[in-house]
Tab-separated table of C-alpha atoms in Angstrom:
chain	number	residue	atom	x	y	z
A	255	MET	CA	-22.659	-15.120	-16.088
A	256	ALA	CA	-25.988	-15.272	-14.091
A	257	LEU	CA	-26.433	-12.740	-11.888
A	258	GLN	CA	-26.490	-13.131	-7.983
A	259	ASP	CA	-29.224	-12.208	-6.120
A	260	GLY	CA	-28.224	-10.214	-2.663
A	261	GLY	CA	-26.537	-7.413	-4.167
A	262	ALA	CA	-22.894	-6.014	-3.511
A	263	MET	CA	-21.789	-2.547	-1.297
A	264	VAL	CA	-18.139	-1.759	-3.177
A	265	VAL	CA	-16.027	0.733	-0.164
A	266	PHE	CA	-14.961	2.179	-3.390
A	267	SER	CA	-12.043	5.045	-3.467
A	268	GLY	CA	-12.032	5.943	-6.962
A	269	GLY	CA	-8.659	4.364	-7.317
A	270	GLN	CA	-6.821	1.319	-9.802
A	271	ASP	CA	-7.925	-1.503	-7.265
A	272	SER	CA	-11.347	-0.156	-6.519
A	273	THR	CA	-12.368	0.977	-9.996
A	274	THR	CA	-11.231	-2.945	-10.671
A	275	CYS	CA	-13.178	-4.509	-7.523
A	276	LEU	CA	-16.558	-2.160	-8.679
A	277	PHE	CA	-16.104	-3.363	-12.553
A	278	TRP	CA	-15.838	-6.981	-11.070
A	279	ALA	CA	-18.855	-6.554	-8.764
A	280	LEU	CA	-20.272	-5.209	-11.939
A	281	GLU	CA	-20.258	-8.549	-13.435
A	282	ARG	CA	-21.263	-10.469	-10.588
A	283	PHE	CA	-24.361	-9.159	-8.820
A	284	ASP	CA	-27.678	-8.267	-9.856
A	285	LYS	CA	-27.098	-4.567	-7.507
A	286	VAL	CA	-23.832	-2.711	-7.181
A	287	GLU	CA	-23.509	0.144	-5.162
A	288	ALA	CA	-20.287	2.068	-4.069
A	289	VAL	CA	-19.467	3.967	-0.597
A	290	THR	CA	-16.438	6.329	-0.482
A	291	PHE	CA	-14.879	7.441	2.852
A	292	ASP	CA	-14.277	10.921	3.366
A	293	TYR	CA	-11.933	10.918	6.330
A	294	ASN	CA	-9.704	14.388	5.540
A	295	GLN	CA	-7.218	12.636	3.318
A	296	ARG	CA	-4.587	14.250	1.925
A	297	HIS	CA	-6.407	14.598	-1.549
A	298	LYS	CA	-10.082	15.585	-2.015
A	299	GLN	CA	-9.519	14.613	-6.023
A	300	GLU	CA	-10.217	11.224	-4.385
A	301	ILE	CA	-13.718	11.820	-3.517
A	302	ASN	CA	-13.998	13.539	-6.568
A	303	CYS	CA	-12.442	10.764	-9.024
A	304	ALA	CA	-14.634	8.562	-7.045
A	305	ARG	CA	-18.083	10.878	-7.554
A	306	GLU	CA	-16.840	10.833	-11.496
A	307	ILE	CA	-16.301	7.350	-12.058
A	308	ALA	CA	-19.825	6.167	-9.951
A	309	CYS	CA	-21.581	8.752	-12.432
A	310	ASP	CA	-20.269	7.607	-15.453
A	311	LEU	CA	-21.583	4.112	-14.686
A	312	GLY	CA	-24.367	4.995	-13.466
A	313	ILE	CA	-24.080	3.670	-10.090
A	314	ASN	CA	-25.925	4.631	-7.000
A	315	HIS	CA	-22.730	6.551	-4.764
A	316	THR	CA	-22.749	7.493	-0.876
A	317	VAL	CA	-19.547	8.936	0.404
A	318	LEU	CA	-20.046	9.400	4.460
A	319	ASP	CA	-17.976	11.723	6.689
A	320	MET	CA	-15.281	9.788	8.407
A	321	SER	CA	-13.606	12.769	9.749
A	322	LEU	CA	-13.193	11.063	13.104
A	323	LEU	CA	-9.985	9.505	11.536
A	324	HIS	CA	-8.447	12.467	11.211
A	325	GLN	CA	-8.616	13.414	15.109
A	326	LEU	CA	-7.861	10.305	15.971
A	327	THR	CA	-4.422	9.271	13.856
A	328	SER	CA	-1.970	10.923	12.740
A	329	ASN	CA	-0.370	9.515	9.111
A	330	ALA	CA	0.769	10.896	6.056
A	331	LEU	CA	-2.448	10.306	4.288
A	332	THR	CA	-4.245	12.792	6.739
A	333	ARG	CA	-1.571	14.978	7.345
A	334	PRO	CA	-0.213	17.113	4.304
A	335	ASP	CA	3.040	18.236	6.802
A	336	MET	CA	3.615	14.408	6.901
A	337	ALA	CA	6.200	13.106	4.953
A	338	ILE	CA	5.282	9.716	2.773
A	339	SER	CA	7.509	6.925	3.604
A	340	THR	CA	7.842	3.681	2.833
A	341	GLY	CA	8.871	2.037	6.238
A	342	GLY	CA	11.587	-0.740	7.157
A	343	GLN	CA	12.830	-2.798	10.232
A	344	GLY	CA	9.614	-3.522	11.713
A	345	SER	CA	7.798	-0.596	11.400
A	346	LEU	CA	4.069	0.831	8.913
A	347	PRO	CA	5.045	3.348	5.861
A	348	SER	CA	4.208	6.412	7.279
A	349	THR	CA	0.355	5.948	5.257
A	350	PHE	CA	-0.822	3.595	7.292
A	351	VAL	CA	-3.746	5.153	8.729
A	352	ASP	CA	-4.789	2.992	12.579
A	353	GLY	CA	-8.494	1.242	12.258
A	354	ARG	CA	-9.597	2.156	8.202
A	355	ASN	CA	-9.873	-0.884	6.908
A	356	LEU	CA	-11.544	-1.748	10.176
A	357	LEU	CA	-14.465	1.495	9.775
A	358	PHE	CA	-14.874	1.742	6.191
A	359	LEU	CA	-16.152	-1.810	6.382
A	360	SER	CA	-18.308	-1.856	9.345
A	361	PHE	CA	-20.013	0.934	8.059
A	362	ALA	CA	-19.880	-0.504	4.990
A	363	ALA	CA	-21.390	-3.592	6.212
A	364	VAL	CA	-24.496	-1.233	8.271
A	365	MET	CA	-25.425	0.424	5.314
A	366	ALA	CA	-25.337	-2.680	3.044
A	367	LYS	CA	-27.927	-4.444	6.020
A	368	GLN	CA	-30.078	-1.197	5.534
A	369	LYS	CA	-30.143	-1.757	1.828
A	370	GLY	CA	-30.816	-5.715	2.107
A	371	MET	CA	-27.642	-6.125	0.479
A	372	ASN	CA	-25.074	-9.558	1.861
A	373	HIS	CA	-21.930	-8.855	-0.265
A	374	ILE	CA	-19.471	-5.985	0.584
A	375	VAL	CA	-16.898	-5.552	-2.206
A	376	THR	CA	-13.287	-4.371	-1.376
A	377	GLY	CA	-9.701	-4.068	-3.288
A	378	VAL	CA	-7.604	-5.176	-0.376
A	379	CYS	CA	-5.062	-6.935	-1.117
A	380	GLU	CA	-1.719	-8.945	0.129
A	381	THR	CA	0.330	-10.156	-2.047
A	382	ASP	CA	1.260	-6.800	-3.535
A	383	PHE	CA	0.692	-4.388	-0.485
A	384	SER	CA	2.670	-1.687	2.241
A	385	GLY	CA	2.544	-4.512	4.814
A	386	TYR	CA	-0.507	-2.817	6.158
A	387	PRO	CA	-2.601	-5.017	8.700
A	388	ASP	CA	-5.873	-5.013	7.505
A	389	CYS	CA	-5.081	-5.945	4.336
A	390	ARG	CA	-4.399	-8.902	5.081
A	391	ASP	CA	-7.002	-12.130	4.522
A	392	VAL	CA	-6.950	-13.386	8.116
A	393	PHE	CA	-8.281	-9.516	9.178
A	394	ILE	CA	-10.747	-9.799	6.592
A	395	LYS	CA	-12.211	-13.234	7.383
A	396	SER	CA	-11.677	-12.431	11.207
A	397	LEU	CA	-14.031	-9.358	10.162
A	398	ASN	CA	-16.597	-11.166	8.005
A	399	VAL	CA	-17.614	-13.456	11.255
A	400	THR	CA	-17.486	-10.130	13.781
A	401	VAL	CA	-20.167	-8.664	11.642
A	402	ASN	CA	-22.282	-11.694	11.087
A	403	LEU	CA	-22.454	-11.564	14.324
A	404	ALA	CA	-22.281	-7.656	15.585
A	405	MET	CA	-25.684	-7.861	13.510
A	406	GLU	CA	-27.250	-11.218	13.146
A	407	TYR	CA	-26.887	-11.250	9.389
A	408	PRO	CA	-25.536	-12.840	6.937
A	409	PHE	CA	-22.925	-11.037	4.692
A	410	VAL	CA	-20.096	-11.882	2.668
A	411	ILE	CA	-16.690	-9.796	2.290
A	412	HIS	CA	-15.163	-10.753	-1.135
A	413	THR	CA	-11.518	-9.451	-1.485
A	414	PRO	CA	-11.312	-10.247	-5.747
A	415	LEU	CA	-7.297	-9.094	-5.165
A	416	MET	CA	-6.647	-10.362	-2.277
A	417	TRP	CA	-3.981	-13.087	-4.205
A	418	LEU	CA	-3.378	-11.241	-7.036
A	419	ASN	CA	0.173	-9.370	-7.545
A	420	LYS	CA	-0.541	-5.872	-9.232
A	421	ALA	CA	0.368	-7.010	-12.581
A	422	GLN	CA	-2.587	-9.774	-12.610
A	423	THR	CA	-4.552	-7.070	-10.995
A	424	TRP	CA	-3.933	-5.102	-14.679
A	425	ALA	CA	-4.293	-8.192	-16.188
A	426	LEU	CA	-7.898	-8.637	-14.694
A	427	ALA	CA	-8.484	-5.293	-15.440
A	428	ASP	CA	-8.040	-6.379	-19.347
A	429	ARG	CA	-9.595	-9.097	-19.347
A	430	MET	CA	-13.325	-7.525	-18.084
A	431	GLY	CA	-12.251	-4.646	-21.121
A	432	ARG	CA	-11.443	-1.876	-18.544
A	433	LEU	CA	-7.518	-1.450	-18.802
A	434	ASP	CA	-7.700	2.044	-20.632
A	435	TYR	CA	-10.545	3.092	-18.354
A	436	ILE	CA	-8.702	2.366	-14.971
A	437	GLN	CA	-5.254	3.289	-16.572
A	438	THR	CA	-6.864	7.158	-17.410
A	439	LYS	CA	-9.821	7.426	-15.347
A	440	THR	CA	-8.385	6.375	-11.421
A	441	LEU	CA	-6.440	8.223	-8.959
A	442	THR	CA	-3.951	6.450	-6.789
A	443	CYS	CA	-1.424	8.621	-6.699
A	444	TYR	CA	-0.758	10.263	-3.000
A	445	GLU	CA	0.083	13.162	-4.455
A	446	GLY	CA	-3.076	13.451	-6.235
A	447	VAL	CA	-2.155	13.363	-9.910
A	448	MET	CA	-4.961	11.641	-12.219
A	449	GLY	CA	-3.456	8.718	-14.522
A	450	GLU	CA	-0.193	7.322	-14.159
A	451	GLY	CA	0.187	9.813	-10.982
A	452	CYS	CA	3.631	11.871	-10.428
A	453	GLY	CA	5.741	8.501	-10.353
A	454	GLU	CA	7.257	9.300	-8.031
A	455	CYS	CA	5.721	7.747	-4.893
A	456	PRO	CA	4.914	4.240	-3.788
A	457	ALA	CA	1.541	3.781	-4.655
A	458	CYS	CA	2.348	4.949	-8.069
A	459	LYS	CA	5.697	2.683	-8.598
A	460	LEU	CA	3.564	0.199	-7.078
A	461	ARG	CA	0.662	0.842	-9.794
A	462	ASN	CA	3.275	1.775	-12.650
A	463	ASN	CA	5.801	-1.268	-12.292
A	464	GLY	CA	2.709	-3.370	-12.595
A	465	LEU	CA	1.804	-2.470	-15.471
A	466	THR	CA	4.688	-2.541	-17.102
A	467	GLN	CA	5.452	-6.190	-16.205
A	468	TYR	CA	1.758	-7.214	-17.549
A	469	LYS	CA	2.362	-5.751	-20.497
A	470	LEU	CA	6.165	-6.830	-20.735
A	471	GLY	CA	4.387	-10.377	-20.370
A	472	LYS	CA	1.451	-10.472	-22.845
C-alpha cells in the first residue's frame, strides 16, 4: 500500500481502540505522531502505557495537560470516589466525560496544523459503544467541518472503527498482524489493569467478549 502524504496525528490513549488505530495509521500515512491527554484520569497507568507503546514503535508522542476537564466535570473517570455505572433509562454512563472528544480532537487539530499534518485519527465507534454522544459519526462529521472552518485548513478526521463491533476490531488487529501485541500491551480497563484487565468493568467486558466472539468465529 502506497503511503499517503500529509501525515496523521493519532489521538492515543494506549487502549485497544486507539492502538489499533495507531497501527492502521502507520500502514497508510507517510508520517504518524500520537497525542495523549492528561485530564486527571482515574489511572495514570493509561498515560504510561501510551508512552511505552509510542516508544516501542518509535513514534513521536506528546502528552498534553488537559486537567481543566477535571475541574469542569464530575465523572467516574476523573473522580476515583465515584462508582462506575453503565447508565440506563436514558441516562449516560458515569464514565462519560462531557466535552472530552470535542476538546481532544480540537487540540489534536491545532497540533496537527502546526506540524503540517492534514489527517487526524481517532478510535471512536458507535457500533459497540456505551452511548457516549461524542462517539457518534454525526458528531465527527460536524466537527470535521468546524475545525476546517475555524482554522481555514484541510483536515480529515478518520474513524477506522466507527462501524465495527469489538469482534471486528479484533479482526482488524489480526489482519494487521498485531492481535497479540494489542491483547497484551494495551490498557482498556477502567480499574487500570493491563491486558485482559479486571474482567468486571464495562470496558473489560466489551473488550473480552469481542475477543471471544472473534476467536469463535475464526
